[in-house]
Tab-separated table of C-alpha atoms in Angstrom:
chain	number	residue	atom	x	y	z
A	1	MET	CA	7.438	-22.395	-119.553
A	2	LYS	CA	5.627	-23.946	-116.975
A	3	LYS	CA	7.648	-27.021	-117.533
A	4	LEU	CA	10.759	-25.394	-118.065
A	5	ILE	CA	10.932	-23.825	-114.440
A	6	THR	CA	9.657	-27.271	-112.672
A	7	GLY	CA	12.721	-29.007	-114.501
A	8	LEU	CA	14.902	-26.057	-113.559
A	9	THR	CA	13.644	-26.696	-110.029
A	10	LEU	CA	14.391	-30.147	-110.098
A	11	ALA	CA	17.656	-29.806	-111.158
A	12	ALA	CA	18.618	-26.994	-108.584
A	13	THR	CA	17.224	-29.000	-105.945
A	14	MET	CA	19.032	-32.112	-106.865
A	15	ALA	CA	22.364	-29.972	-106.975
A	16	ALA	CA	21.772	-28.449	-103.476
A	17	GLY	CA	20.875	-31.688	-101.981
A	18	ALA	CA	24.542	-33.157	-103.477
A	19	ALA	CA	26.267	-30.006	-102.339
A	20	PHE	CA	25.076	-30.730	-98.968
A	21	ALA	CA	25.915	-34.194	-98.647
A	22	ALA	CA	29.452	-33.239	-99.928
A	23	ASP	CA	29.401	-31.228	-97.023
A	24	TYR	CA	28.399	-33.177	-94.466
A	25	PRO	CA	28.754	-33.437	-91.587
A	26	GLU	CA	28.529	-29.633	-90.623
A	27	LYS	CA	27.939	-30.108	-87.205
A	28	ALA	CA	27.592	-32.431	-84.458
A	29	VAL	CA	25.774	-36.080	-84.891
A	30	THR	CA	22.841	-36.693	-82.403
A	31	LEU	CA	23.107	-40.481	-81.888
A	32	VAL	CA	19.589	-41.495	-80.208
A	33	ILE	CA	19.849	-44.450	-77.579
A	34	PRO	CA	16.604	-46.048	-77.329
A	35	TYR	CA	17.225	-46.972	-73.612
A	36	GLY	CA	18.318	-45.881	-70.526
A	37	PRO	CA	21.918	-45.131	-69.421
A	38	GLY	CA	24.118	-47.869	-68.420
A	39	GLY	CA	22.765	-50.756	-70.092
A	40	ALA	CA	24.425	-52.662	-73.366
A	41	SER	CA	23.119	-49.856	-75.513
A	42	ASP	CA	23.850	-47.112	-73.895
A	43	LEU	CA	27.784	-48.538	-73.648
A	44	ALA	CA	27.728	-49.087	-77.119
A	45	GLY	CA	26.740	-45.845	-78.187
A	46	ARG	CA	28.764	-44.156	-76.199
A	47	ALA	CA	31.798	-46.032	-77.490
A	48	LEU	CA	30.585	-45.463	-81.190
A	49	SER	CA	30.432	-41.519	-80.519
A	50	GLU	CA	33.864	-41.809	-78.723
A	51	SER	CA	35.429	-43.737	-81.980
A	52	ALA	CA	33.763	-42.101	-84.411
A	53	LYS	CA	34.551	-38.573	-83.889
A	54	PRO	CA	38.000	-38.344	-85.400
A	55	TYR	CA	37.099	-40.179	-88.623
A	56	LEU	CA	33.835	-38.156	-88.599
A	57	GLY	CA	35.479	-34.652	-88.432
A	58	GLN	CA	32.211	-33.598	-85.928
A	59	PRO	CA	31.029	-34.771	-82.558
A	60	VAL	CA	28.465	-37.326	-82.113
A	61	THR	CA	26.383	-36.261	-79.057
A	62	VAL	CA	24.540	-39.441	-77.168
A	63	VAL	CA	20.667	-39.103	-76.286
A	64	ASN	CA	19.062	-41.443	-74.375
A	65	LYS	CA	15.345	-41.823	-75.146
A	66	PRO	CA	13.906	-44.512	-73.567
A	67	GLY	CA	10.688	-46.275	-73.336
A	68	ALA	CA	8.325	-48.378	-74.710
A	69	GLY	CA	11.074	-51.215	-75.086
A	70	GLY	CA	12.909	-49.082	-77.252
A	71	MET	CA	9.994	-47.721	-79.432
A	72	ASN	CA	10.296	-44.441	-78.161
A	73	GLY	CA	13.789	-43.756	-79.783
A	74	ALA	CA	13.287	-45.604	-82.486
A	75	ARG	CA	9.943	-43.701	-83.381
A	76	PHE	CA	11.819	-40.230	-82.844
A	77	VAL	CA	14.746	-41.309	-85.210
A	78	THR	CA	12.100	-42.461	-88.021
A	79	GLU	CA	10.393	-39.014	-87.660
A	80	SER	CA	13.213	-36.975	-87.815
A	81	ASP	CA	14.628	-35.546	-91.126
A	82	ALA	CA	16.797	-37.650	-93.075
A	83	ASP	CA	19.545	-35.538	-93.112
A	84	GLY	CA	22.045	-37.457	-91.482
A	85	TYR	CA	22.422	-35.426	-87.964
A	86	THR	CA	20.077	-37.789	-86.124
A	87	LEU	CA	21.095	-41.486	-85.911
A	88	LEU	CA	20.128	-44.297	-84.030
A	89	LEU	CA	22.004	-46.932	-81.694
A	90	ALA	CA	19.238	-49.283	-83.100
A	91	ARG	CA	19.385	-52.980	-80.923
A	92	VAL	CA	17.953	-56.256	-81.462
A	93	GLY	CA	14.721	-54.748	-80.326
A	94	MET	CA	14.210	-52.909	-83.429
A	95	ALA	CA	13.418	-55.918	-85.443
A	96	LEU	CA	12.129	-58.334	-82.140
A	97	THR	CA	9.419	-55.941	-80.985
A	98	PRO	CA	7.574	-55.336	-84.229
A	99	ALA	CA	8.124	-59.150	-84.727
A	100	VAL	CA	6.044	-60.331	-81.631
A	101	ASN	CA	3.634	-57.086	-81.542
A	102	PRO	CA	1.672	-56.772	-84.613
A	103	GLN	CA	0.657	-53.229	-83.395
A	104	ALA	CA	4.268	-51.916	-82.608
A	105	SER	CA	4.831	-48.381	-83.243
A	106	VAL	CA	7.853	-48.774	-85.700
A	107	ASP	CA	8.204	-51.431	-88.231
A	108	TRP	CA	11.490	-53.537	-88.872
A	109	ASP	CA	12.228	-51.907	-91.845
A	110	ALA	CA	11.131	-48.376	-91.433
A	111	TYR	CA	14.796	-46.919	-91.430
A	112	THR	CA	18.123	-46.390	-93.579
A	113	PHE	CA	20.386	-49.174	-92.250
A	114	VAL	CA	23.918	-47.804	-92.165
A	115	GLY	CA	25.829	-50.880	-90.913
A	116	ALA	CA	26.530	-53.574	-88.154
A	117	LEU	CA	28.395	-52.746	-85.078
A	118	GLU	CA	28.517	-55.312	-82.466
A	119	ALA	CA	27.108	-58.928	-81.902
A	120	THR	CA	26.831	-58.412	-77.879
A	121	PRO	CA	26.774	-62.394	-76.106
A	122	MET	CA	24.319	-63.635	-73.960
A	123	ILE	CA	25.230	-66.391	-71.477
A	124	LEU	CA	23.787	-69.373	-69.915
A	125	ALA	CA	24.480	-69.705	-66.752
A	126	VAL	CA	23.993	-71.878	-63.255
A	127	LYS	CA	25.060	-70.712	-59.876
A	128	GLY	CA	28.778	-71.400	-59.191
A	129	ASP	CA	27.603	-74.267	-56.715
A	130	ALA	CA	24.922	-75.517	-59.137
A	131	PRO	CA	25.046	-79.538	-59.977
A	132	TYR	CA	25.266	-78.713	-64.128
A	133	ASN	CA	28.719	-78.464	-65.696
A	134	SER	CA	26.983	-78.789	-68.820
A	135	VAL	CA	24.031	-77.514	-71.156
A	136	GLU	CA	23.015	-81.629	-71.426
A	137	ASP	CA	23.313	-81.697	-67.554
A	138	LEU	CA	20.930	-78.662	-67.372
A	139	THR	CA	18.753	-79.748	-69.901
A	140	ASN	CA	18.123	-83.214	-68.449
A	141	ALA	CA	17.438	-82.101	-65.188
A	142	VAL	CA	14.858	-79.531	-66.636
A	143	SER	CA	13.480	-82.639	-68.669
A	144	GLU	CA	13.050	-84.453	-65.452
A	145	ALA	CA	11.953	-81.520	-63.230
A	146	GLY	CA	8.759	-81.264	-65.279
A	147	GLY	CA	8.319	-77.563	-65.288
A	148	ARG	CA	9.409	-77.055	-61.437
A	149	MET	CA	12.723	-75.681	-62.470
A	150	ALA	CA	12.853	-71.854	-62.862
A	151	TYR	CA	14.753	-69.089	-65.117
A	152	ALA	CA	14.753	-65.649	-64.624
A	153	ALA	CA	13.782	-63.102	-67.816
A	154	SER	CA	12.517	-59.555	-68.535
A	155	GLY	CA	9.940	-61.489	-70.243
A	156	ALA	CA	8.444	-63.881	-72.528
A	157	THR	CA	8.647	-62.169	-75.831
A	158	SER	CA	12.041	-60.953	-74.598
A	159	ILE	CA	15.270	-61.533	-75.861
A	160	ASP	CA	16.518	-62.922	-72.597
A	161	GLY	CA	13.037	-65.026	-72.713
A	162	PHE	CA	14.083	-65.984	-76.289
A	163	THR	CA	17.396	-67.553	-75.356
A	164	VAL	CA	15.675	-70.110	-73.108
A	165	GLN	CA	12.651	-70.953	-74.589
A	166	THR	CA	14.517	-71.715	-78.033
A	167	LEU	CA	16.862	-73.850	-76.443
A	168	LEU	CA	14.326	-75.519	-74.550
A	169	SER	CA	12.716	-76.387	-77.632
A	170	ASP	CA	15.849	-77.342	-79.406
A	171	ALA	CA	15.841	-79.810	-76.530
A	172	GLY	CA	12.528	-81.377	-77.450
A	173	MET	CA	10.463	-79.968	-74.533
A	174	ASP	CA	7.758	-77.314	-74.626
A	175	PRO	CA	9.616	-73.982	-74.407
A	176	LEU	CA	6.603	-71.998	-72.660
A	177	THR	CA	5.609	-75.450	-69.939
A	178	ALA	CA	9.110	-77.009	-69.452
A	179	ALA	CA	10.303	-74.411	-67.139
A	180	THR	CA	8.772	-71.572	-65.311
A	181	LEU	CA	9.730	-67.870	-66.190
A	182	VAL	CA	10.422	-65.565	-63.190
A	183	PRO	CA	10.119	-61.973	-64.649
A	184	TYR	CA	12.507	-59.186	-63.030
A	185	LYS	CA	13.400	-55.911	-64.784
A	186	GLY	CA	17.383	-55.167	-65.665
A	187	GLY	CA	20.169	-57.123	-65.899
A	188	GLY	CA	21.227	-56.559	-62.593
A	189	ALA	CA	17.879	-57.763	-61.014
A	190	LEU	CA	18.160	-61.087	-63.042
A	191	ALA	CA	21.442	-61.545	-62.063
A	192	THR	CA	20.876	-61.030	-58.492
A	193	ALA	CA	17.835	-63.697	-58.815
A	194	LEU	CA	20.040	-66.320	-59.904
A	195	LEU	CA	22.911	-65.362	-57.180
A	196	GLY	CA	20.202	-65.594	-54.714
A	197	GLY	CA	18.693	-68.722	-55.468
A	198	HIS	CA	15.680	-67.415	-56.755
A	199	VAL	CA	15.865	-69.100	-59.934
A	200	ASP	CA	17.932	-72.168	-61.009
A	201	PHE	CA	19.491	-70.739	-64.535
A	202	LEU	CA	18.944	-67.670	-66.874
A	203	ALA	CA	20.671	-66.376	-70.548
A	204	ILE	CA	21.265	-63.065	-70.367
A	205	SER	CA	23.402	-60.180	-71.672
A	206	ALA	CA	27.414	-61.267	-70.937
A	207	GLY	CA	27.917	-57.566	-69.408
A	208	SER	CA	25.398	-58.575	-66.466
A	209	LEU	CA	27.054	-61.942	-65.890
A	210	MET	CA	30.851	-61.838	-66.508
A	211	PRO	CA	32.100	-60.258	-62.963
A	212	HIS	CA	29.593	-63.254	-61.211
A	213	ILE	CA	31.563	-65.866	-63.693
A	214	GLU	CA	34.808	-64.487	-63.157
A	215	SER	CA	34.531	-64.107	-59.608
A	216	GLY	CA	33.158	-67.947	-59.834
A	217	ASP	CA	29.968	-67.340	-58.378
A	218	MET	CA	28.260	-67.934	-61.694
A	219	LYS	CA	29.219	-70.873	-64.151
A	220	ALA	CA	28.779	-70.039	-67.736
A	221	LEU	CA	27.472	-72.874	-69.859
A	222	MET	CA	27.210	-72.028	-73.191
A	223	VAL	CA	26.932	-68.372	-75.110
A	224	PHE	CA	24.868	-67.411	-77.834
A	225	ALA	CA	26.947	-65.627	-80.373
A	226	PRO	CA	28.166	-66.320	-83.622
A	227	SER	CA	31.584	-67.086	-82.175
A	228	ARG	CA	33.262	-67.820	-78.532
A	229	MET	CA	34.074	-64.786	-76.398
A	230	ASP	CA	37.604	-64.137	-75.988
A	231	ASN	CA	37.267	-64.035	-72.248
A	232	LEU	CA	35.628	-67.473	-72.292
A	233	PRO	CA	37.412	-69.333	-74.916
A	234	ASP	CA	36.400	-72.733	-73.124
A	235	VAL	CA	32.924	-72.179	-73.160
A	236	PRO	CA	30.650	-73.402	-76.647
A	237	THR	CA	28.418	-71.793	-78.737
A	238	ALA	CA	25.003	-72.403	-79.234
A	239	SER	CA	25.270	-73.175	-82.670
A	240	GLU	CA	28.675	-75.502	-81.954
A	241	LEU	CA	26.207	-77.742	-79.898
A	242	GLY	CA	24.201	-78.073	-82.453
A	243	TYR	CA	20.646	-75.895	-81.129
A	244	GLU	CA	19.612	-74.741	-84.449
A	245	GLN	CA	17.066	-72.240	-83.362
A	246	ALA	CA	19.311	-70.981	-79.854
A	247	GLY	CA	22.001	-70.365	-82.604
A	248	GLN	CA	20.272	-67.732	-84.446
A	249	VAL	CA	19.509	-65.672	-81.171
A	250	THR	CA	21.943	-63.233	-79.926
A	251	GLY	CA	21.672	-59.584	-78.747
A	252	TRP	CA	23.542	-56.899	-81.334
A	253	SER	CA	23.793	-53.544	-81.875
A	254	ALA	CA	23.864	-51.493	-85.629
A	255	LEU	CA	23.464	-47.613	-86.660
A	256	TYR	CA	20.062	-46.870	-88.371
A	257	ALA	CA	19.313	-43.910	-89.559
A	258	PRO	CA	15.771	-42.176	-91.110
A	259	LYS	CA	14.487	-43.750	-94.224
A	260	ASP	CA	15.625	-42.358	-97.635
A	261	LEU	CA	18.849	-41.326	-96.052
A	262	ALA	CA	21.437	-39.545	-99.228
A	263	THR	CA	23.421	-42.177	-100.337
A	264	ASP	CA	26.491	-39.964	-100.344
A	265	VAL	CA	25.563	-39.378	-96.583
A	266	VAL	CA	25.170	-43.506	-96.253
A	267	ALA	CA	29.013	-43.905	-97.818
A	268	LYS	CA	30.536	-41.240	-95.386
A	269	TRP	CA	29.565	-43.107	-92.081
A	270	GLN	CA	30.005	-46.828	-94.110
A	271	GLY	CA	33.737	-44.957	-94.435
A	272	VAL	CA	33.746	-43.912	-90.760
A	273	LEU	CA	32.704	-47.267	-89.776
A	274	ASP	CA	35.250	-48.906	-91.817
A	275	GLN	CA	38.153	-46.710	-89.570
A	276	VAL	CA	36.024	-47.536	-86.371
A	277	ALA	CA	36.440	-51.645	-87.461
A	278	THR	CA	40.087	-51.382	-86.655
A	279	ASP	CA	40.045	-48.281	-84.385
A	280	GLU	CA	42.090	-49.662	-81.184
A	281	THR	CA	39.550	-47.735	-78.614
A	282	TRP	CA	36.604	-48.948	-80.202
A	283	LEU	CA	38.053	-52.893	-79.622
A	284	THR	CA	39.300	-52.120	-76.400
A	285	LEU	CA	35.878	-51.028	-75.366
A	286	ALA	CA	33.717	-53.773	-77.124
A	287	GLU	CA	36.207	-56.646	-75.426
A	288	ARG	CA	35.747	-54.735	-71.968
A	289	ARG	CA	31.663	-54.988	-72.298
A	290	GLY	CA	32.442	-58.620	-73.721
A	291	SER	CA	31.150	-57.706	-77.386
A	292	ILE	CA	31.925	-59.089	-80.781
A	293	SER	CA	32.956	-56.038	-83.169
A	294	THR	CA	30.953	-56.876	-86.147
A	295	VAL	CA	31.770	-53.825	-88.014
A	296	GLY	CA	31.835	-54.377	-91.866
A	297	SER	CA	31.197	-58.405	-91.740
A	298	ILE	CA	27.261	-58.396	-91.831
A	299	ASP	CA	24.817	-57.591	-94.827
A	300	MET	CA	22.616	-55.091	-92.240
A	301	PRO	CA	19.339	-54.857	-94.143
A	302	ALA	CA	19.382	-58.899	-94.776
A	303	TYR	CA	20.440	-59.149	-91.150
A	304	ALA	CA	17.630	-57.153	-90.280
A	305	LYS	CA	15.102	-58.772	-92.120
A	306	ALA	CA	15.938	-62.314	-91.089
A	307	GLN	CA	16.131	-61.461	-87.207
A	308	TYR	CA	12.669	-60.117	-87.777
A	309	GLU	CA	11.932	-63.353	-89.426
A	310	LEU	CA	13.463	-65.265	-87.061
A	311	PHE	CA	11.700	-63.786	-83.850
A	312	ASN	CA	8.346	-63.424	-86.142
A	313	GLY	CA	8.232	-67.044	-86.850
A	314	LEU	CA	9.525	-68.232	-83.105
A	315	ALA	CA	6.467	-65.855	-81.930
A	316	LYS	CA	3.919	-67.866	-83.799
A	317	LYS	CA	5.433	-71.390	-83.579
A	318	PHE	CA	5.348	-70.483	-79.398
A	319	GLY	CA	1.658	-69.533	-79.598
A	320	TYR	CA	2.267	-65.690	-78.611
A	321	ILE	CA	0.515	-64.589	-81.641
A	322	PRO	CA	-1.667	-66.089	-84.430
A	323	GLU	CA	-0.192	-68.216	-87.628
């Protein structure tokens, strides 16, 4: 009798779960942005919220939970119920932070990987009146300067630190000594440092640099992205120029959920994303913020793993963590 009751209970639970998934969503979905308002992740999250609503049938409410390099928001989502009502606007930091910090509070694979959203290019830039008109011009100058040239980044093991360090490494230089890293907080401060002549170059998010490039105050030498940017069609990618490590570094956004999200809920969101992929609002907003939509074009679990392995390998190679 006990076995019969247990079997009936299990069957009832499975049936209830199936019914739940079939009715999903019955209320608004919360999309957690693990960084503050106004940045690349916030813009991507709000664009997804606006674009997904017609296809999801319920509002997507954006909530910012910044802190600890994105780990506060990531941890909040991984500790939430896997019911599809709390999702994460994931960024490259969800793979990078645990890759370079073994004590990170959330592992790279502590999620259900729902789908890719966009690549957010990084741009290698110098001042508009700088004497460098190509990446080769710049790397030759860096090599000849013997560590006297400086670049701005938000940290040595941040995405905009790795952009420069991989380039220097690919160019045959010591990524930690060939140029001097000067830390600044936030894309605006980084751009201001270059404009003010406090540093010689940088490679940060396109969104922070495009207005200055369009005005002529900065020159774009290369983009860290899977393809050229529509609004910079003459600027080559790192891969095109043969920079192997730098060619693997770019910013990105994806949609994550707590581990073990019901397959029907995942399928619902993947159907929504299929429609978002060709949605005029989504594509217009992506172009406006200098992003490249990757919805439906990337195997997100495999890509997240590859990104973790990339940055973990770079952190070991560059000496930030033990081999």
